[in-house]
Amino acid sequence: MPDTRGGKKPFMPSFYEAACKPFLFRLDPEKAHHLVVGGLGIAGRMPGAGGVLSAVWGVPDIPELAVELFGIRFRHPVGLAAGMDKDAKAVRGFAGIGLAFMEVGTVTPLAQPGNDKPRLFRLPADGALINRMGFNNDGATAMAGRLERLGTRPIPLAINIGKNKATPNEEAEEDYRKCLRMLYPYGDLFVVNVSSPNTPDLRRLQHGDDLRRLLDAVREEIRIQADRQGGPEKPVLVKIAPDNDDEQLEHIARTVAESGIAGIVATNTTVSRERLTDRHAAETGGLSGRPLARRSTEVIRKMYALTEGRLPVIGVGGIFDAADAYEKIRAGASLLEVYTALVYKGPGVVKEICRGLAELLRRDGYARVADAVGADHRQGHR
């Protein structure tokens, strides 16, 4: 496999790393999270503030980074993973920091408080986060109201949907249907979350007949909503866990491909705790960030191979720089999502990744991102 890193440049801390991060990291992680999302929400509603955000952190148009996928044009491949803006409170603010698209949610039909606090932990020694939030959110009705008030979406919006904690798995498909009924007009695409480790038994929905029934129900509801509201059916993806073994991944790939689902988001957080050194390493919940990078890329590579590249993959997990992004693209990801990198490196990481990614594409002779997707497979990577 060719080197994906390019030349090293002298490290200069960003304004975020030098000034904002020390302040935020003195706060409780969840309080800091709400402060940032709330601040971006306010900025997105203030006249002229969006332009200021874009002037500082926006990503310039780089033609070779544009991606056409699911019938949608993305200015570049880097978006925001679910979990950061659970209730769609800061869509315009996040659009202002250069993201090409974003996932909101996970949202459930009914509002729920999530798990007991503390439930979010930083692991600076490992460049990671652990969360056991438990789908805390204001519910689908509240999100629908916010997105209706938002009006025109500034960037493509994916809505990540899940089931309420109190809903047994046997009735889960109705929760996903309810979310689609309430939110269908407001999303450009939808992501079925069956892989969070923080809702009891949810991950069982990834396997066996449970996954097939759920995806069939979701596809049926999408058809119903498209018929009622007009226009083509909106794409639906399924988000999978990194902790599936090869046999489970084979079953997931086969089931998703047969279901008519548009693609896969790989991956959610992991329950693995290999090689962690931080004092919070033993906390329960889903681990994200640098320790997840290798496994998420492995899953992307396997899903691309299992579907022979015919099922688009959105890659997420441990993307901190352009080299991480490029590795996932070459493994088979058509789009990418960041989360933990924003916490550790700030909003400038989006522009940093995009500029570096453009350099790597040019270096290897690719005219556009799509040309590099799955390149490792074509070059006999093992």
mmCIF file of N, CA, C and O in Angstrom, residues 123-183:
data_model
loop_
_atom_site.group_PDB
_atom_site.id
_atom_site.type_symbol
_atom_site.label_atom_id
_atom_site.label_comp_id
_atom_site.label_asym_id
_atom_site.label_seq_id
_atom_site.Cartn_x
_atom_site.Cartn_y
_atom_site.Cartn_z
ATOM 1 N N LEU A 123 -10.488 10.996 27.128
ATOM 2 C CA LEU A 123 -9.274 10.208 27.356
ATOM 3 C C LEU A 123 -8.130 10.878 26.579
ATOM 4 O O LEU A 123 -7.719 10.409 25.510
ATOM 5 N N PRO A 124 -7.606 11.996 27.079
ATOM 6 C CA PRO A 124 -6.586 12.740 26.324
ATOM 7 C C PRO A 124 -5.347 11.913 26.010
ATOM 8 O O PRO A 124 -4.742 12.075 24.934
ATOM 9 N N ALA A 125 -4.963 11.031 26.914
ATOM 10 C CA ALA A 125 -3.764 10.226 26.675
ATOM 11 C C ALA A 125 -3.926 9.310 25.463
ATOM 12 O O ALA A 125 -2.930 8.898 24.858
ATOM 13 N N ASP A 126 -5.179 9.024 25.119
ATOM 14 C CA ASP A 126 -5.450 8.120 23.999
ATOM 15 C C ASP A 126 -6.099 8.826 22.812
ATOM 16 O O ASP A 126 -6.391 8.177 21.807
ATOM 17 N N GLY A 127 -6.336 10.127 22.912
ATOM 18 C CA GLY A 127 -7.030 10.826 21.836
ATOM 19 C C GLY A 127 -8.417 10.261 21.609
ATOM 20 O O GLY A 127 -8.844 10.056 20.477
ATOM 21 N N ALA A 128 -9.146 10.031 22.696
ATOM 22 C CA ALA A 128 -10.408 9.292 22.599
ATOM 23 C C ALA A 128 -11.479 9.891 23.499
ATOM 24 O O ALA A 128 -11.204 10.741 24.367
ATOM 25 N N LEU A 129 -12.693 9.436 23.294
ATOM 26 C CA LEU A 129 -13.829 9.724 24.163
ATOM 27 C C LEU A 129 -14.533 8.408 24.478
ATOM 28 O O LEU A 129 -14.517 7.483 23.670
ATOM 29 N N ILE A 130 -15.142 8.342 25.645
ATOM 30 C CA ILE A 130 -16.072 7.260 25.966
ATOM 31 C C ILE A 130 -17.396 7.902 26.324
ATOM 32 O O ILE A 130 -17.444 8.838 27.137
ATOM 33 N N ASN A 131 -18.471 7.424 25.699
ATOM 34 C CA ASN A 131 -19.790 7.926 26.062
ATOM 35 C C ASN A 131 -20.737 6.770 26.319
ATOM 36 O O ASN A 131 -20.642 5.717 25.691
ATOM 37 N N ARG A 132 -21.606 6.987 27.253
ATOM 38 C CA ARG A 132 -22.724 6.073 27.495
ATOM 39 C C ARG A 132 -23.991 6.915 27.651
ATOM 40 O O ARG A 132 -24.757 6.774 28.623
ATOM 41 N N MET A 133 -24.197 7.816 26.675
ATOM 42 C CA MET A 133 -25.282 8.785 26.754
ATOM 43 C C MET A 133 -26.651 8.106 26.778
ATOM 44 O O MET A 133 -27.536 8.525 27.520
ATOM 45 N N GLY A 134 -26.845 7.095 25.934
ATOM 46 C CA GLY A 134 -28.114 6.371 25.953
ATOM 47 C C GLY A 134 -29.225 7.046 25.169
ATOM 48 O O GLY A 134 -30.389 7.041 25.606
ATOM 49 N N PHE A 135 -28.907 7.617 24.010
ATOM 50 C CA PHE A 135 -29.914 8.241 23.154
ATOM 51 C C PHE A 135 -30.711 9.313 23.900
ATOM 52 O O PHE A 135 -31.935 9.406 23.783
ATOM 53 N N ASN A 136 -30.026 10.149 24.677
ATOM 54 C CA ASN A 136 -30.721 11.289 25.279
ATOM 55 C C ASN A 136 -31.086 12.268 24.170
ATOM 56 O O ASN A 136 -30.242 12.669 23.369
ATOM 57 N N ASN A 137 -32.367 12.636 24.081
ATOM 58 C CA ASN A 137 -32.792 13.563 23.032
ATOM 59 C C ASN A 137 -34.187 14.078 23.330
ATOM 60 O O ASN A 137 -34.900 13.541 24.175
ATOM 61 N N ASP A 138 -34.576 15.140 22.610
ATOM 62 C CA ASP A 138 -35.858 15.800 22.847
ATOM 63 C C ASP A 138 -37.022 15.124 22.123
ATOM 64 O O ASP A 138 -38.167 15.556 22.263
ATOM 65 N N GLY A 139 -36.738 14.106 21.330
ATOM 66 C CA GLY A 139 -37.794 13.396 20.624
ATOM 67 C C GLY A 139 -38.016 13.909 19.206
ATOM 68 O O GLY A 139 -37.606 15.020 18.830
ATOM 69 N N ALA A 140 -38.658 13.078 18.397
ATOM 70 C CA ALA A 140 -38.821 13.372 16.976
ATOM 71 C C ALA A 140 -39.707 14.585 16.714
ATOM 72 O O ALA A 140 -39.470 15.344 15.772
ATOM 73 N N THR A 141 -40.724 14.795 17.539
ATOM 74 C CA THR A 141 -41.611 15.941 17.323
ATOM 75 C C THR A 141 -40.858 17.250 17.502
ATOM 76 O O THR A 141 -41.004 18.193 16.706
ATOM 77 N N ALA A 142 -40.037 17.325 18.540
ATOM 78 C CA ALA A 142 -39.253 18.537 18.778
ATOM 79 C C ALA A 142 -38.256 18.772 17.649
ATOM 80 O O ALA A 142 -38.065 19.911 17.188
ATOM 81 N N MET A 143 -37.609 17.707 17.184
ATOM 82 C CA MET A 143 -36.667 17.870 16.078
ATOM 83 C C MET A 143 -37.382 18.334 14.821
ATOM 84 O O MET A 143 -36.883 19.220 14.098
ATOM 85 N N ALA A 144 -38.548 17.765 14.543
ATOM 86 C CA ALA A 144 -39.301 18.185 13.364
ATOM 87 C C ALA A 144 -39.622 19.670 13.418
ATOM 88 O O ALA A 144 -39.521 20.383 12.413
ATOM 89 N N GLY A 145 -39.989 20.155 14.592
ATOM 90 C CA GLY A 145 -40.291 21.578 14.743
ATOM 91 C C GLY A 145 -39.082 22.449 14.466
ATOM 92 O O GLY A 145 -39.176 23.485 13.786
ATOM 93 N N ARG A 146 -37.929 22.035 14.988
ATOM 94 C CA ARG A 146 -36.706 22.824 14.749
ATOM 95 C C ARG A 146 -36.341 22.841 13.270
ATOM 96 O O ARG A 146 -35.963 23.881 12.719
ATOM 97 N N LEU A 147 -36.425 21.693 12.629
ATOM 98 C CA LEU A 147 -36.031 21.622 11.224
ATOM 99 C C LEU A 147 -37.033 22.345 10.329
ATOM 100 O O LEU A 147 -36.654 22.898 9.293
ATOM 101 N N GLU A 148 -38.291 22.376 10.727
ATOM 102 C CA GLU A 148 -39.264 23.154 9.967
ATOM 103 C C GLU A 148 -38.944 24.644 10.067
ATOM 104 O O GLU A 148 -38.985 25.375 9.066
ATOM 105 N N ARG A 149 -38.587 25.104 11.271
ATOM 106 C CA ARG A 149 -38.211 26.512 11.447
ATOM 107 C C ARG A 149 -36.906 26.835 10.726
ATOM 108 O O ARG A 149 -36.696 27.971 10.298
ATOM 109 N N LEU A 150 -36.042 25.861 10.600
ATOM 110 C CA LEU A 150 -34.769 26.076 9.903
ATOM 111 C C LEU A 150 -34.996 26.456 8.449
ATOM 112 O O LEU A 150 -34.273 27.285 7.888
ATOM 113 N N GLY A 151 -36.009 25.865 7.823
ATOM 114 C CA GLY A 151 -36.272 26.155 6.423
ATOM 115 C C GLY A 151 -35.271 25.451 5.526
ATOM 116 O O GLY A 151 -34.959 24.277 5.710
ATOM 117 N N THR A 152 -34.740 26.171 4.569
ATOM 118 C CA THR A 152 -33.799 25.590 3.619
ATOM 119 C C THR A 152 -32.562 25.081 4.343
ATOM 120 O O THR A 152 -31.939 25.801 5.129
ATOM 121 N N ARG A 153 -32.200 23.850 4.076
ATOM 122 C CA ARG A 153 -31.040 23.260 4.738
ATOM 123 C C ARG A 153 -29.756 23.782 4.097
ATOM 124 O O ARG A 153 -29.593 23.701 2.870
ATOM 125 N N PRO A 154 -28.823 24.302 4.911
ATOM 126 C CA PRO A 154 -27.606 24.881 4.334
ATOM 127 C C PRO A 154 -26.642 23.848 3.785
ATOM 128 O O PRO A 154 -25.811 24.157 2.930
ATOM 129 N N ILE A 155 -26.700 22.631 4.288
ATOM 130 C CA ILE A 155 -25.894 21.508 3.798
ATOM 131 C C ILE A 155 -26.779 20.266 3.833
ATOM 132 O O ILE A 155 -27.783 20.232 4.556
ATOM 133 N N PRO A 156 -26.433 19.241 3.053
ATOM 134 C CA PRO A 156 -27.220 18.004 3.134
ATOM 135 C C PRO A 156 -27.292 17.479 4.570
ATOM 136 O O PRO A 156 -26.293 17.485 5.294
ATOM 137 N N LEU A 157 -28.488 17.034 4.939
ATOM 138 C CA LEU A 157 -28.743 16.640 6.320
ATOM 139 C C LEU A 157 -29.173 15.186 6.387
ATOM 140 O O LEU A 157 -30.144 14.778 5.734
ATOM 141 N N ALA A 158 -28.456 14.406 7.179
ATOM 142 C CA ALA A 158 -28.839 13.021 7.472
ATOM 143 C C ALA A 158 -29.453 12.982 8.859
ATOM 144 O O ALA A 158 -28.910 13.587 9.794
ATOM 145 N N ILE A 159 -30.552 12.291 8.990
ATOM 146 C CA ILE A 159 -31.206 12.154 10.296
ATOM 147 C C ILE A 159 -31.010 10.724 10.770
ATOM 148 O O ILE A 159 -31.429 9.769 10.120
ATOM 149 N N ASN A 160 -30.352 10.586 11.912
ATOM 150 C CA ASN A 160 -30.035 9.293 12.494
ATOM 151 C C ASN A 160 -31.156 8.908 13.449
ATOM 152 O O ASN A 160 -31.449 9.648 14.404
ATOM 153 N N ILE A 161 -31.799 7.773 13.192
ATOM 154 C CA ILE A 161 -32.995 7.387 13.942
ATOM 155 C C ILE A 161 -32.751 6.114 14.747
ATOM 156 O O ILE A 161 -31.986 5.242 14.349
ATOM 157 N N GLY A 162 -33.421 6.030 15.898
ATOM 158 C CA GLY A 162 -33.284 4.872 16.769
ATOM 159 C C GLY A 162 -34.580 4.565 17.489
ATOM 160 O O GLY A 162 -35.606 5.193 17.257
ATOM 161 N N LYS A 163 -34.495 3.596 18.386
ATOM 162 C CA LYS A 163 -35.687 3.215 19.155
ATOM 163 C C LYS A 163 -35.554 3.712 20.584
ATOM 164 O O LYS A 163 -34.453 3.897 21.098
ATOM 165 N N ASN A 164 -36.698 3.939 21.221
ATOM 166 C CA ASN A 164 -36.681 4.298 22.637
ATOM 167 C C ASN A 164 -36.208 3.137 23.491
ATOM 168 O O ASN A 164 -36.412 1.960 23.141
ATOM 169 N N LYS A 165 -35.585 3.452 24.594
ATOM 170 C CA LYS A 165 -35.040 2.428 25.491
ATOM 171 C C LYS A 165 -36.111 1.463 25.961
ATOM 172 O O LYS A 165 -35.872 0.252 26.094
ATOM 173 N N ALA A 166 -37.326 1.994 26.216
ATOM 174 C CA ALA A 166 -38.397 1.161 26.767
ATOM 175 C C ALA A 166 -39.062 0.278 25.710
ATOM 176 O O ALA A 166 -39.850 -0.611 26.051
ATOM 177 N N THR A 167 -38.749 0.484 24.442
ATOM 178 C CA THR A 167 -39.369 -0.298 23.380
ATOM 179 C C THR A 167 -38.634 -1.617 23.210
ATOM 180 O O THR A 167 -37.433 -1.629 22.928
ATOM 181 N N PRO A 168 -39.316 -2.746 23.375
ATOM 182 C CA PRO A 168 -38.635 -4.034 23.179
ATOM 183 C C PRO A 168 -38.243 -4.235 21.718
ATOM 184 O O PRO A 168 -38.865 -3.661 20.817
ATOM 185 N N ASN A 169 -37.229 -5.041 21.495
ATOM 186 C CA ASN A 169 -36.756 -5.267 20.132
ATOM 187 C C ASN A 169 -37.857 -5.788 19.202
ATOM 188 O O ASN A 169 -37.860 -5.488 18.008
ATOM 189 N N GLU A 170 -38.794 -6.571 19.750
ATOM 190 C CA GLU A 170 -39.850 -7.126 18.913
ATOM 191 C C GLU A 170 -40.740 -6.020 18.324
ATOM 192 O O GLU A 170 -41.431 -6.234 17.327
ATOM 193 N N GLU A 171 -40.733 -4.844 18.959
ATOM 194 C CA GLU A 171 -41.559 -3.729 18.494
ATOM 195 C C GLU A 171 -40.711 -2.591 17.942
ATOM 196 O O GLU A 171 -41.226 -1.509 17.652
ATOM 197 N N ALA A 172 -39.422 -2.816 17.780
ATOM 198 C CA ALA A 172 -38.502 -1.741 17.399
ATOM 199 C C ALA A 172 -38.864 -1.124 16.057
ATOM 200 O O ALA A 172 -38.756 0.098 15.873
ATOM 201 N N GLU A 173 -39.304 -1.949 15.097
ATOM 202 C CA GLU A 173 -39.533 -1.409 13.759
ATOM 203 C C GLU A 173 -40.561 -0.294 13.758
ATOM 204 O O GLU A 173 -40.487 0.635 12.948
ATOM 205 N N GLU A 174 -41.522 -0.340 14.699
ATOM 206 C CA GLU A 174 -42.525 0.721 14.746
ATOM 207 C C GLU A 174 -41.909 2.042 15.200
ATOM 208 O O GLU A 174 -42.317 3.112 14.730
ATOM 209 N N ASP A 175 -40.911 2.003 16.092
ATOM 210 C CA ASP A 175 -40.227 3.233 16.495
ATOM 211 C C ASP A 175 -39.500 3.870 15.316
ATOM 212 O O ASP A 175 -39.520 5.096 15.137
ATOM 213 N N TYR A 176 -38.839 3.050 14.514
ATOM 214 C CA TYR A 176 -38.144 3.588 13.346
ATOM 215 C C TYR A 176 -39.148 4.155 12.343
ATOM 216 O O TYR A 176 -38.907 5.204 11.729
ATOM 217 N N ARG A 177 -40.271 3.487 12.191
ATOM 218 C CA ARG A 177 -41.317 3.998 11.301
ATOM 219 C C ARG A 177 -41.844 5.348 11.797
ATOM 220 O O ARG A 177 -42.063 6.273 11.001
ATOM 221 N N LYS A 178 -42.057 5.462 13.099
ATOM 222 C CA LYS A 178 -42.571 6.724 13.663
ATOM 223 C C LYS A 178 -41.614 7.871 13.386
ATOM 224 O O LYS A 178 -42.038 8.977 13.026
ATOM 225 N N CYS A 179 -40.328 7.616 13.560
ATOM 226 C CA CYS A 179 -39.337 8.660 13.272
ATOM 227 C C CYS A 179 -39.410 9.097 11.819
ATOM 228 O O CYS A 179 -39.374 10.297 11.506
ATOM 229 N N LEU A 180 -39.537 8.140 10.920
ATOM 230 C CA LEU A 180 -39.617 8.473 9.499
ATOM 231 C C LEU A 180 -40.889 9.250 9.178
ATOM 232 O O LEU A 180 -40.867 10.201 8.384
ATOM 233 N N ARG A 181 -41.990 8.879 9.790
ATOM 234 C CA ARG A 181 -43.243 9.596 9.532
ATOM 235 C C ARG A 181 -43.142 11.058 9.945
ATOM 236 O O ARG A 181 -43.634 11.952 9.249
ATOM 237 N N MET A 182 -42.508 11.305 11.084
ATOM 238 C CA MET A 182 -42.431 12.666 11.601
ATOM 239 C C MET A 182 -41.341 13.500 10.955
ATOM 240 O O MET A 182 -41.451 14.719 10.851
ATOM 241 N N LEU A 183 -40.288 12.843 10.478
ATOM 242 C CA LEU A 183 -39.102 13.590 10.053
ATOM 243 C C LEU A 183 -38.792 13.493 8.558
ATOM 244 O O LEU A 183 -37.869 14.164 8.085
#
